[in-house]
Short mmCIF file of C-alpha atoms in Angstrom, two decimals:
data_model
loop_
_atom_site.label_atom_id
_atom_site.label_comp_id
_atom_site.label_asym_id
_atom_site.label_seq_id
_atom_site.Cartn_x
_atom_site.Cartn_y
_atom_site.Cartn_z
CA MET A 1 197.19 -95.28 -18.62
CA ASN A 2 200.88 -94.30 -18.50
CA PHE A 3 200.26 -91.98 -21.45
CA ILE A 4 197.59 -90.09 -19.50
CA TYR A 5 199.90 -89.76 -16.49
CA ALA A 6 202.65 -88.40 -18.73
CA ILE A 7 200.32 -85.81 -20.24
CA LEU A 8 199.03 -84.76 -16.80
CA ILE A 9 202.55 -84.42 -15.40
CA GLY A 10 203.67 -82.41 -18.46
CA ALA A 11 200.65 -80.11 -18.19
CA ALA A 12 201.24 -79.61 -14.46
CA LEU A 13 204.91 -78.75 -15.03
CA GLY A 14 203.98 -76.32 -17.82
CA ALA A 15 201.37 -74.63 -15.64
CA LEU A 16 203.84 -74.41 -12.75
CA ASN A 17 206.43 -72.84 -15.06
CA ILE A 18 203.99 -70.20 -16.31
CA PHE A 19 202.82 -69.44 -12.76
CA LEU A 20 206.38 -69.04 -11.47
CA LEU A 21 207.39 -66.80 -14.41
CA LYS A 22 204.45 -64.48 -13.72
CA LYS A 23 205.24 -64.34 -10.00
CA ASN A 24 208.91 -63.63 -10.74
CA ARG A 25 207.98 -60.63 -12.90
CA GLU A 26 205.81 -59.25 -10.09
CA THR A 27 208.63 -59.44 -7.54
CA PRO A 28 210.05 -55.97 -6.78
CA VAL A 29 213.76 -55.31 -7.29
CA PRO A 30 215.59 -55.09 -3.94
CA GLU A 31 216.89 -51.69 -2.79
CA GLY A 32 220.35 -50.92 -4.09
CA CYS A 33 220.06 -53.35 -7.01
CA GLU A 34 218.28 -51.08 -9.49
CA ASP A 35 221.28 -50.02 -11.57
CA LEU A 36 223.81 -52.84 -11.39
CA SER A 37 226.72 -52.90 -13.81
CA PRO A 38 229.35 -55.63 -14.10
CA ASP A 39 232.79 -55.02 -12.64
CA CYS A 40 234.51 -57.21 -15.26
CA SER A 41 237.85 -57.12 -13.51
CA ALA A 42 237.48 -60.15 -11.28
CA CYS A 43 236.38 -62.96 -13.56
CA GLY A 44 239.06 -63.01 -16.27
CA ILE A 45 237.04 -64.78 -18.96
CA ALA A 46 238.35 -62.98 -22.03
CA ASP A 47 235.67 -64.06 -24.53
CA CYS A 48 232.65 -63.22 -22.35
CA ALA A 49 229.95 -61.29 -24.23
CA LEU A 50 229.11 -59.18 -21.18
CA ARG A 51 232.77 -58.24 -20.71
CA GLU A 52 233.10 -57.22 -24.37
CA HIS A 53 229.96 -55.09 -24.17
CA TYR A 54 231.12 -53.51 -20.89
CA LEU A 55 234.59 -52.69 -22.21
CA ASN A 56 233.12 -51.19 -25.41
CA GLN A 57 230.83 -48.93 -23.38
CA LYS A 58 233.67 -48.00 -21.05
CA GLY A 59 235.84 -47.08 -24.05
CA GLU A 60 233.10 -44.92 -25.55
CA ASN A 61 232.63 -43.12 -22.23
CA ASN A 62 236.37 -42.45 -21.97
CA GLN A 63 236.46 -41.03 -25.52
CA ASN A 64 233.54 -38.70 -24.78
CA ALA A 65 235.08 -37.40 -21.54
#
């Protein structure tokens, strides 16, 4: 009987996850948050992938200007 409960709980959690993912995709983006870009000057984590990508793009934009 415990096996059946485990399967039912797992199925319910999976269904809840799928439902919440679909609802999250339908949620509109709030005003003013459409084109966010990281500041990358406050955090100070040197090996962050986002920071590296941001600095590379910033360097390319400075070279083109």
